[in-house]
CSV table of N, CA and C in Angstrom, one decimal:
chain,number,residue,atom,x,y,z
A,67,UNK,N,110.0,217.8,29.1
A,67,UNK,CA,108.9,218.7,29.1
A,67,UNK,C,107.7,218.1,28.5
A,68,UNK,N,106.6,218.1,29.2
A,68,UNK,CA,105.4,217.5,28.7
A,68,UNK,C,104.5,218.6,28.0
A,69,UNK,N,104.0,218.2,26.8
A,69,UNK,CA,103.1,219.1,26.1
A,69,UNK,C,101.8,219.1,26.8
A,70,UNK,N,101.0,220.2,26.7
A,70,UNK,CA,99.7,220.3,27.2
A,70,UNK,C,98.8,219.3,26.5
A,71,UNK,N,97.9,218.7,27.2
A,71,UNK,CA,96.9,217.8,26.5
A,71,UNK,C,95.8,218.8,25.9
A,72,UNK,N,95.1,218.3,25.0
A,72,UNK,CA,94.0,219.1,24.4
A,72,UNK,C,93.0,219.6,25.5
A,73,UNK,N,92.7,218.8,26.4
A,73,UNK,CA,91.8,219.2,27.5
A,73,UNK,C,92.4,220.3,28.4
A,74,UNK,N,93.7,220.2,28.7
A,74,UNK,CA,94.3,221.2,29.5
A,74,UNK,C,94.4,222.5,28.8
A,75,UNK,N,94.7,222.5,27.5
A,75,UNK,CA,94.8,223.7,26.7
A,75,UNK,C,93.4,224.3,26.6
A,76,UNK,N,92.4,223.5,26.4
A,76,UNK,CA,91.0,224.0,26.3
A,76,UNK,C,90.6,224.7,27.6
A,77,UNK,N,91.0,224.1,28.7
A,77,UNK,CA,90.6,224.6,30.0
A,77,UNK,C,91.3,226.0,30.2
A,78,UNK,N,92.6,226.1,29.9
A,78,UNK,CA,93.3,227.4,30.0
A,78,UNK,C,92.7,228.4,29.1
A,79,UNK,N,92.4,228.0,27.8
A,79,UNK,CA,91.9,229.0,26.8
A,79,UNK,C,90.5,229.5,27.4
A,80,UNK,N,89.7,228.6,27.9
A,80,UNK,CA,88.4,229.1,28.4
A,80,UNK,C,88.6,230.0,29.6
A,81,UNK,N,89.5,229.7,30.5
A,81,UNK,CA,89.8,230.6,31.6
A,81,UNK,C,90.2,232.0,31.1
A,82,UNK,N,91.1,232.0,30.1
A,82,UNK,CA,91.6,233.3,29.6
A,82,UNK,C,90.5,234.1,29.0
A,83,UNK,N,89.6,233.4,28.3
A,83,UNK,CA,88.4,234.2,27.7
A,83,UNK,C,87.5,234.7,28.8
A,84,UNK,N,87.3,233.9,29.8
A,84,UNK,CA,86.5,234.3,30.9
A,84,UNK,C,87.1,235.5,31.7
A,85,UNK,N,88.4,235.4,32.0
A,85,UNK,CA,89.1,236.5,32.7
A,85,UNK,C,89.1,237.8,31.8
A,86,UNK,N,89.3,237.6,30.5
A,86,UNK,CA,89.3,238.8,29.7
A,86,UNK,C,87.9,239.5,29.7
A,87,UNK,N,86.8,238.8,29.6
A,87,UNK,CA,85.5,239.4,29.7
A,87,UNK,C,85.3,240.1,31.0
A,88,UNK,N,85.7,239.4,32.1
A,88,UNK,CA,85.5,240.0,33.4
A,88,UNK,C,86.4,241.3,33.6
A,89,UNK,N,87.6,241.3,33.1
A,89,UNK,CA,88.4,242.4,33.1
A,89,UNK,C,87.8,243.6,32.3
A,90,UNK,N,87.3,243.3,31.1
A,90,UNK,CA,86.7,244.3,30.3
A,90,UNK,C,85.5,245.0,31.1
A,91,UNK,N,84.7,244.2,31.7
A,91,UNK,CA,83.6,244.7,32.4
A,91,UNK,C,84.0,245.6,33.6
A,92,UNK,N,85.0,245.2,34.3
A,92,UNK,CA,85.5,246.0,35.5
A,92,UNK,C,86.2,247.3,35.0
A,93,UNK,N,87.0,247.2,34.0
A,93,UNK,CA,87.7,248.3,33.5
A,93,UNK,C,86.8,249.4,32.9
A,94,UNK,N,85.8,248.9,32.1
A,94,UNK,CA,84.8,249.8,31.6
A,94,UNK,C,84.0,250.5,32.7
A,95,UNK,N,83.5,249.7,33.6
A,95,UNK,CA,82.7,250.2,34.7
A,95,UNK,C,83.5,251.3,35.5
A,96,UNK,N,84.8,251.1,35.7
A,96,UNK,CA,85.6,252.0,36.5
A,96,UNK,C,86.3,253.1,35.6
A,97,UNK,N,86.1,253.0,34.3
A,97,UNK,CA,86.7,253.9,33.4
A,97,UNK,C,88.2,253.9,33.5
A,98,UNK,N,88.8,252.7,33.6
A,98,UNK,CA,90.2,252.5,33.7
A,98,UNK,C,90.7,251.9,32.4
A,99,UNK,N,92.0,252.2,32.1
A,99,UNK,CA,92.7,251.8,30.9
A,99,UNK,C,93.8,250.9,31.3
A,100,UNK,N,94.1,249.9,30.5
A,100,UNK,CA,95.2,248.9,30.8
A,100,UNK,C,96.2,248.9,29.8
A,101,UNK,N,97.4,248.5,30.2
A,101,UNK,CA,98.5,248.2,29.3
A,101,UNK,C,99.2,246.9,29.7
A,102,UNK,N,100.0,246.3,28.8
A,102,UNK,CA,100.7,245.1,29.1
A,102,UNK,C,102.2,245.3,28.8
A,103,UNK,N,103.1,244.6,29.5
A,103,UNK,CA,104.5,244.6,29.2
A,103,UNK,C,104.9,243.2,29.3
A,104,UNK,N,105.3,242.6,28.1
A,104,UNK,CA,105.5,241.2,28.0
A,104,UNK,C,106.9,240.8,27.5
A,105,UNK,N,107.4,239.8,28.1
A,105,UNK,CA,108.6,239.2,27.6
A,105,UNK,C,108.4,237.8,27.1
A,106,UNK,N,108.3,236.9,28.0
A,106,UNK,CA,108.2,235.4,27.7
A,106,UNK,C,106.9,235.1,26.9
A,107,UNK,N,105.9,235.9,27.0
A,107,UNK,CA,104.6,235.6,26.3
A,107,UNK,C,104.6,236.2,25.0
A,108,UNK,N,105.5,237.1,24.6
A,108,UNK,CA,105.6,237.6,23.3
A,108,UNK,C,104.4,238.3,22.8
A,109,UNK,N,103.6,238.9,23.6
A,109,UNK,CA,102.4,239.7,23.2
A,109,UNK,C,101.1,238.9,23.3
A,110,UNK,N,101.2,237.6,23.9
A,110,UNK,CA,100.1,236.8,24.0
A,110,UNK,C,99.0,237.3,24.9
A,111,UNK,N,99.4,238.1,25.9
A,111,UNK,CA,98.4,238.7,26.8
A,111,UNK,C,97.6,239.7,26.0
A,112,UNK,N,98.3,240.6,25.4
A,112,UNK,CA,97.7,241.7,24.6
A,112,UNK,C,96.8,241.1,23.5
A,113,UNK,N,97.3,240.0,22.9
A,113,UNK,CA,96.5,239.4,21.8
A,113,UNK,C,95.2,238.8,22.4
A,114,UNK,N,95.3,238.2,23.6
A,114,UNK,CA,94.1,237.7,24.3
A,114,UNK,C,93.1,238.8,24.6
A,115,UNK,N,93.6,239.9,25.0
A,115,UNK,CA,92.7,241.1,25.4
A,115,UNK,C,92.1,241.7,24.2
A,116,UNK,N,92.9,241.9,23.1
A,116,UNK,CA,92.3,242.5,21.9
A,116,UNK,C,91.5,241.6,21.1
A,117,UNK,N,91.5,240.3,21.4
A,117,UNK,CA,90.6,239.4,20.7
A,117,UNK,C,89.1,239.7,21.0
A,118,UNK,N,88.9,240.4,22.1
A,118,UNK,CA,87.5,240.8,22.6
A,118,UNK,C,87.1,242.0,21.8
A,119,UNK,N,86.0,242.0,21.1
A,119,UNK,CA,85.5,243.2,20.4
A,119,UNK,C,85.3,244.3,21.4
A,120,UNK,N,85.7,245.5,21.1
A,120,UNK,CA,85.5,246.7,21.9
A,120,UNK,C,86.6,246.9,22.9
A,121,UNK,N,87.7,246.1,22.8
A,121,UNK,CA,88.8,246.3,23.8
A,121,UNK,C,89.5,247.6,23.7
A,122,UNK,N,89.3,248.3,22.6
A,122,UNK,CA,90.0,249.7,22.5
A,122,UNK,C,89.4,250.7,23.5
A,123,UNK,N,88.2,250.3,24.1
A,123,UNK,CA,87.7,251.2,25.1
A,123,UNK,C,88.4,251.1,26.4
A,124,UNK,N,89.1,250.0,26.7
A,124,UNK,CA,89.8,249.8,28.0
A,124,UNK,C,91.2,249.3,27.9
A,125,UNK,N,91.7,249.1,26.6
A,125,UNK,CA,93.1,248.6,26.5
A,125,UNK,C,93.9,249.6,25.6
A,126,UNK,N,95.0,250.1,26.2
A,126,UNK,CA,95.8,251.2,25.5
A,126,UNK,C,96.9,250.6,24.6
A,127,UNK,N,97.7,249.8,25.2
A,127,UNK,CA,98.9,249.3,24.5
A,127,UNK,C,99.6,248.1,25.1
A,128,UNK,N,100.3,247.4,24.3
A,128,UNK,CA,101.1,246.3,24.8
A,128,UNK,C,102.5,246.5,24.3
A,129,UNK,N,103.4,246.3,25.3
A,129,UNK,CA,104.9,246.4,25.0
A,129,UNK,C,105.4,245.0,25.0
A,130,UNK,N,106.0,244.6,23.9
A,130,UNK,CA,106.6,243.3,23.8
A,130,UNK,C,108.1,243.6,23.9
A,131,UNK,N,108.7,243.4,25.0
A,131,UNK,CA,110.1,243.7,25.3
A,131,UNK,C,110.9,242.5,25.6
A,132,UNK,N,111.1,241.7,24.5
A,132,UNK,CA,111.7,240.4,24.6
A,132,UNK,C,113.2,240.5,25.1
A,133,UNK,N,113.9,241.5,24.5
A,133,UNK,CA,115.3,241.6,24.8
A,133,UNK,C,115.5,242.5,26.0
A,134,UNK,N,116.6,242.4,26.7
A,134,UNK,CA,116.9,243.3,27.8
A,134,UNK,C,117.1,244.7,27.3
A,135,UNK,N,117.6,244.9,26.1
A,135,UNK,CA,117.8,246.3,25.5
A,135,UNK,C,116.4,246.9,25.3
A,136,UNK,N,115.4,246.1,24.9
A,136,UNK,CA,114.1,246.7,24.7
A,136,UNK,C,113.4,247.0,26.0
A,137,UNK,N,113.7,246.2,27.0
A,137,UNK,CA,113.1,246.6,28.4
A,137,UNK,C,113.7,247.9,28.8
A,138,UNK,N,115.0,248.1,28.6
A,138,UNK,CA,115.6,249.4,29.0
A,138,UNK,C,115.1,250.5,28.1
A,139,UNK,N,115.0,250.4,26.8
A,139,UNK,CA,114.7,251.4,25.9
A,139,UNK,C,113.2,251.8,26.0
A,140,UNK,N,112.3,250.9,26.0
A,140,UNK,CA,110.9,251.2,25.9
A,140,UNK,C,110.2,251.3,27.3
A,141,UNK,N,110.7,250.6,28.3
A,141,UNK,CA,110.1,250.6,29.6
A,141,UNK,C,110.9,251.3,30.7
A,142,UNK,N,112.2,251.7,30.3
A,142,UNK,CA,113.1,252.3,31.3
A,142,UNK,C,113.5,251.4,32.4
A,143,UNK,N,113.6,250.1,32.2
A,143,UNK,CA,114.1,249.2,33.2
A,143,UNK,C,115.6,249.6,33.4
A,144,UNK,N,116.0,249.8,34.6
A,144,UNK,CA,117.4,250.2,34.8
A,144,UNK,C,118.4,249.2,34.3
A,145,UNK,N,119.4,249.7,33.5
A,145,UNK,CA,120.4,248.8,32.9
A,145,UNK,C,121.1,248.0,34.0
A,146,UNK,N,121.3,248.5,35.2
A,146,UNK,CA,122.0,247.8,36.3
A,146,UNK,C,121.3,246.5,36.6
A,147,UNK,N,120.0,246.4,36.3
A,147,UNK,CA,119.3,245.1,36.6
A,147,UNK,C,119.9,243.9,35.9
A,148,UNK,N,120.6,244.2,34.8
A,148,UNK,CA,121.1,243.1,33.9
A,148,UNK,C,122.6,242.9,34.0
A,149,UNK,N,123.2,243.6,35.0
A,149,UNK,CA,124.7,243.4,35.2
A,149,UNK,C,124.9,242.1,35.9
A,150,UNK,N,126.1,241.6,35.8
A,150,UNK,CA,126.5,240.4,36.5
A,150,UNK,C,126.2,240.5,38.0
A,151,UNK,N,125.5,239.5,38.6
A,151,UNK,CA,125.2,239.6,40.0
A,151,UNK,C,123.9,240.3,40.3
A,152,UNK,N,123.3,240.9,39.3
A,152,UNK,CA,122.1,241.7,39.5
A,152,UNK,C,120.9,240.8,39.3
A,153,UNK,N,119.7,241.3,39.6
A,153,UNK,CA,118.5,240.4,39.6
A,153,UNK,C,118.3,239.7,38.2
A,154,UNK,N,118.5,240.4,37.1
A,154,UNK,CA,118.3,239.9,35.8
A,154,UNK,C,116.9,240.1,35.3
A,155,UNK,N,116.7,239.6,34.1
A,155,UNK,CA,115.4,239.9,33.4
A,155,UNK,C,114.3,239.1,34.1
A,156,UNK,N,114.5,238.0,34.6
A,156,UNK,CA,113.5,237.2,35.2
A,156,UNK,C,113.6,237.4,36.7
A,157,UNK,N,113.0,238.5,37.2
A,157,UNK,CA,113.1,238.9,38.6
A,157,UNK,C,111.9,239.8,39.0
A,158,UNK,N,111.7,239.9,40.3
A,158,UNK,CA,110.7,240.8,40.8
A,158,UNK,C,111.0,242.2,40.5
A,159,UNK,N,112.3,242.6,40.6
A,159,UNK,CA,112.6,244.0,40.3
A,159,UNK,C,112.3,244.4,38.9
A,160,UNK,N,112.6,243.5,38.0
A,160,UNK,CA,112.4,243.8,36.5
A,160,UNK,C,110.9,243.9,36.2
A,161,UNK,N,110.1,242.9,36.6
A,161,UNK,CA,108.7,243.0,36.3
A,161,UNK,C,108.0,244.2,36.9
A,162,UNK,N,108.4,244.6,38.1
A,162,UNK,CA,107.9,245.8,38.7
A,162,UNK,C,108.3,247.0,38.0
A,163,UNK,N,109.5,247.1,37.5
A,163,UNK,CA,109.9,248.2,36.6
A,163,UNK,C,109.2,248.2,35.3
A,164,UNK,N,108.9,247.0,34.8
A,164,UNK,CA,108.1,246.9,33.5
A,164,UNK,C,106.7,247.4,33.7
A,165,UNK,N,106.0,247.1,34.8
A,165,UNK,CA,104.6,247.7,34.9
A,165,UNK,C,104.7,249.2,35.1
A,166,UNK,N,105.7,249.7,35.8
A,166,UNK,CA,105.8,251.2,36.0
A,166,UNK,C,106.1,251.8,34.6
A,167,UNK,N,107.0,251.2,33.8
A,167,UNK,CA,107.3,251.7,32.5
A,167,UNK,C,106.1,251.7,31.6
A,168,UNK,N,105.3,250.6,31.7
A,168,UNK,CA,104.1,250.5,30.8
A,168,UNK,C,103.1,251.6,31.1
A,169,UNK,N,102.9,251.9,32.4
A,169,UNK,CA,102.0,252.9,32.8
A,169,UNK,C,102.6,254.3,32.4
A,170,UNK,N,103.9,254.5,32.6
A,170,UNK,CA,104.5,255.8,32.3
A,170,UNK,C,104.5,256.1,30.8
A,171,UNK,N,104.5,255.1,30.0
A,171,UNK,CA,104.5,255.3,28.5
A,171,UNK,C,103.2,255.0,27.8
A,172,UNK,N,102.1,255.1,28.5
A,172,UNK,CA,100.8,254.9,27.9
A,172,UNK,C,99.8,255.7,28.6
A,173,UNK,N,98.5,255.5,28.3
A,173,UNK,CA,97.4,256.2,28.9
A,173,UNK,C,96.8,255.3,30.1
A,174,UNK,N,97.5,254.2,30.4
A,174,UNK,CA,97.0,253.3,31.3
A,174,UNK,C,97.2,253.7,32.8
A,175,UNK,N,96.3,253.2,33.6
A,175,UNK,CA,96.5,253.3,35.1
A,175,UNK,C,96.6,251.9,35.7
A,176,UNK,N,96.5,250.8,34.8
A,176,UNK,CA,96.5,249.4,35.2
A,176,UNK,C,97.5,248.7,34.3
A,177,UNK,N,98.4,247.9,34.8
A,177,UNK,CA,99.3,247.2,34.0
A,177,UNK,C,99.6,245.8,34.5
A,178,UNK,N,100.0,244.9,33.6
A,178,UNK,CA,100.5,243.6,34.0
A,178,UNK,C,101.8,243.4,33.2
A,179,UNK,N,102.8,242.8,33.9
A,179,UNK,CA,104.1,242.5,33.2
A,179,UNK,C,104.5,241.1,33.5
A,180,UNK,N,105.1,240.5,32.5
A,180,UNK,CA,105.6,239.1,32.7
A,180,UNK,C,107.0,239.0,32.1
A,181,UNK,N,107.8,238.2,32.8
A,181,UNK,CA,109.2,237.8,32.3
A,181,UNK,C,109.5,236.5,32.9
A,182,UNK,N,110.0,235.6,32.0
A,182,UNK,CA,110.2,234.2,32.5
A,182,UNK,C,111.1,233.4,31.6
A,183,UNK,N,111.2,232.2,31.9
A,183,UNK,CA,112.0,231.2,31.2
A,183,UNK,C,111.0,230.2,30.6
A,184,UNK,N,110.6,230.3,29.4
A,184,UNK,CA,109.6,229.5,28.8
A,184,UNK,C,110.1,228.1,28.3
A,185,UNK,N,111.4,228.1,28.0
A,185,UNK,CA,112.1,226.9,27.6
A,185,UNK,C,112.0,226.7,26.1
A,186,UNK,N,112.5,225.6,25.6
A,186,UNK,CA,113.0,224.5,26.4
A,186,UNK,C,114.4,224.7,27.0
A,187,UNK,N,115.1,225.8,26.5
A,187,UNK,CA,116.4,226.1,26.9
A,187,UNK,C,116.4,227.4,27.8
A,188,UNK,N,117.5,227.8,28.3
A,188,UNK,CA,117.6,229.0,29.0
A,188,UNK,C,117.5,229.0,30.5
A,189,UNK,N,117.1,227.8,31.1
A,189,UNK,CA,117.0,227.7,32.5
A,189,UNK,C,118.3,227.6,33.2
A,190,UNK,N,118.3,227.8,34.5
A,190,UNK,CA,119.5,227.6,35.3
A,190,UNK,C,119.0,227.0,36.7
A,191,UNK,N,120.0,226.8,37.5
A,191,UNK,CA,119.6,226.2,38.9
A,191,UNK,C,118.7,227.2,39.6
A,192,UNK,N,119.0,228.5,39.6
A,192,UNK,CA,118.3,229.5,40.3
A,192,UNK,C,116.9,229.8,39.6
A,193,UNK,N,116.9,229.7,38.3
A,193,UNK,CA,115.7,230.0,37.5
A,193,UNK,C,115.5,228.9,36.4
A,194,UNK,N,115.0,227.7,36.9
A,194,UNK,CA,114.8,226.7,35.9
A,194,UNK,C,113.6,227.0,34.9
A,195,UNK,N,113.6,226.2,33.8
A,195,UNK,CA,112.6,226.4,32.8
A,195,UNK,C,111.2,226.4,33.6
A,196,UNK,N,110.3,227.3,33.2
A,196,UNK,CA,109.0,227.4,33.9
A,196,UNK,C,109.0,228.5,34.9
A,197,UNK,N,110.1,229.1,35.3
A,197,UNK,CA,110.1,230.2,36.2
A,197,UNK,C,109.6,231.4,35.5
A,198,UNK,N,108.6,232.1,36.1
A,198,UNK,CA,108.0,233.3,35.6
A,198,UNK,C,107.7,234.2,36.7
A,199,UNK,N,108.1,235.5,36.5
A,199,UNK,CA,107.7,236.6,37.4
A,199,UNK,C,106.6,237.3,36.8
A,200,UNK,N,105.5,237.6,37.5
A,200,UNK,CA,104.4,238.4,37.0
A,200,UNK,C,104.2,239.6,38.0
A,201,UNK,N,104.0,240.8,37.5
A,201,UNK,CA,103.8,242.0,38.3
A,201,UNK,C,102.4,242.6,37.8
A,202,UNK,N,101.7,243.1,38.8
A,202,UNK,CA,100.5,243.8,38.5
A,202,UNK,C,100.6,245.2,39.2
A,203,UNK,N,100.1,246.2,38.5
A,203,UNK,CA,100.1,247.5,39.0
A,203,UNK,C,98.7,248.2,38.8
A,204,UNK,N,98.1,248.7,39.8
A,204,UNK,CA,96.9,249.4,39.7
A,204,UNK,C,97.1,250.7,40.4
A,205,UNK,N,97.1,251.8,39.6
A,205,UNK,CA,97.5,253.1,40.2
A,205,UNK,C,98.9,253.1,40.6
A,206,UNK,N,99.1,253.4,41.9
A,206,UNK,CA,100.5,253.5,42.4
A,206,UNK,C,100.9,252.2,43.1
A,207,UNK,N,99.9,251.3,43.3
A,207,UNK,CA,100.2,250.0,44.0
A,207,UNK,C,100.6,248.9,43.1
A,208,UNK,N,101.8,248.4,43.3
A,208,UNK,CA,102.3,247.3,42.5
A,208,UNK,C,102.8,246.1,43.4
A,209,UNK,N,102.6,244.9,42.8
A,209,UNK,CA,103.0,243.7,43.5
A,209,UNK,C,103.5,242.7,42.5
A,210,UNK,N,104.4,241.9,42.9
A,210,UNK,CA,104.9,240.8,41.9
A,210,UNK,C,105.0,239.5,42.7
A,211,UNK,N,104.9,238.5,41.9
A,211,UNK,CA,104.9,237.1,42.4
A,211,UNK,C,105.7,236.2,41.4
A,212,UNK,N,106.4,235.3,42.0
A,212,UNK,CA,107.1,234.3,41.2
A,212,UNK,C,106.3,233.0,41.1
A,213,UNK,N,106.3,232.4,39.9
A,213,UNK,CA,105.5,231.2,39.6
A,213,UNK,C,106.5,230.2,39.0
A,214,UNK,N,106.2,228.9,39.2
A,214,UNK,CA,107.0,227.8,38.6
A,214,UNK,C,106.0,227.0,37.9
A,215,UNK,N,105.9,227.2,36.6
A,215,UNK,CA,104.9,226.4,35.7
A,215,UNK,C,105.6,225.2,35.1
A,216,UNK,N,104.8,224.2,35.0
A,216,UNK,CA,105.2,222.9,34.3
A,216,UNK,C,104.8,222.9,32.9
A,217,UNK,N,105.4,222.0,32.1
A,217,UNK,CA,105.0,221.8,30.8
A,217,UNK,C,106.1,222.3,29.8
A,218,UNK,N,105.7,222.2,28.5
A,218,UNK,CA,106.6,222.6,27.4
A,218,UNK,C,106.4,224.1,27.3
A,219,UNK,N,107.1,224.7,26.3
A,219,UNK,CA,107.1,226.1,26.0
A,219,UNK,C,105.7,226.7,25.9
A,220,UNK,N,104.8,226.1,25.1
A,220,UNK,CA,103.5,226.5,24.9
A,220,UNK,C,102.7,226.5,26.3
A,221,UNK,N,102.9,225.4,27.0
A,221,UNK,CA,102.2,225.3,28.3
A,221,UNK,C,102.6,226.4,29.3
A,222,UNK,N,103.9,226.7,29.4
A,222,UNK,CA,104.4,227.7,30.3
A,222,UNK,C,103.8,229.1,29.9
A,223,UNK,N,103.9,229.3,28.6
A,223,UNK,CA,103.4,230.6,28.1
A,223,UNK,C,101.9,230.8,28.3
A,224,UNK,N,101.1,229.7,28.1
A,224,UNK,CA,99.7,229.8,28.2
A,224,UNK,C,99.3,229.9,29.7
A,225,UNK,N,100.0,229.2,30.6
A,225,UNK,CA,99.8,229.3,32.0
A,225,UNK,C,100.1,230.7,32.5
A,226,UNK,N,101.1,231.3,31.9
A,226,UNK,CA,101.5,232.6,32.3
A,226,UNK,C,100.4,233.6,32.0
A,227,UNK,N,99.9,233.5,30.8
A,227,UNK,CA,98.8,234.4,30.4
A,227,UNK,C,97.6,234.3,31.3
A,228,UNK,N,97.2,233.0,31.6
A,228,UNK,CA,96.1,232.8,32.5
A,228,UNK,C,96.4,233.4,33.9
A,229,UNK,N,97.6,233.1,34.5
A,229,UNK,CA,97.9,233.6,35.8
A,229,UNK,C,98.0,235.2,35.8
A,230,UNK,N,98.5,235.7,34.8
A,230,UNK,CA,98.6,237.2,34.7
A,230,UNK,C,97.2,237.9,34.7
A,231,UNK,N,96.3,237.3,34.0
A,231,UNK,CA,94.9,237.9,34.0
A,231,UNK,C,94.2,237.6,35.3
A,232,UNK,N,94.3,236.3,35.8
A,232,UNK,CA,93.7,236.0,37.0
A,232,UNK,C,94.2,236.9,38.2
A,233,UNK,N,95.5,237.1,38.2
A,233,UNK,CA,96.0,238.0,39.2
A,233,UNK,C,95.6,239.4,39.1
A,234,UNK,N,95.4,239.9,37.9
A,234,UNK,CA,94.9,241.3,37.8
A,234,UNK,C,93.5,241.3,38.2
A,235,UNK,N,92.7,240.3,37.9
A,235,UNK,CA,91.3,240.3,38.4
A,235,UNK,C,91.2,240.4,40.0
A,236,UNK,N,92.1,239.6,40.6
A,236,UNK,CA,92.2,239.6,42.1
A,236,UNK,C,92.5,241.0,42.6
A,237,UNK,N,93.4,241.7,42.0
A,237,UNK,CA,93.8,243.0,42.4
A,237,UNK,C,92.7,244.1,42.2
A,238,UNK,N,91.9,243.8,41.2
A,238,UNK,CA,90.8,244.8,40.9
A,238,UNK,C,89.5,244.5,41.6
A,239,UNK,N,89.5,243.3,42.3
A,239,UNK,CA,88.2,242.9,43.0
A,239,UNK,C,88.0,243.8,44.2
């Protein structure tokens, strides 16, 4: 696994700051509130959003549900998703349930959820390190997408944050 270069990290950081400002403007204009549901990023998306002064006007809450038990308890992800032969934590079904749970348990009408294998361990043939599912929900409409990010743990996590915010901007455009 290759670590991010300083230039790559700076580029992603700049993109995240830009996405956050654009999201803030859109959400404020539309009087919408947002929530996050995070696993592999450990709250990094919420941290990026709340780094912007005034974010309390458009950001309600962030759920860091790293364990499967937390996903079930806090976001009501069905326990059957984690049974043998089921989709598992890193799946379309799980991230879609996570966005629904974030909205149901907050004042938000917009949510993003992420679950993935950041590494360096934990990957499998079906879900190698760098596999991340991201879901976006705006109102009743939700969509999820699978990503395969390269790099070390920090790189996968940073790329996930950037993709989560960029994807939300696309859905709000």
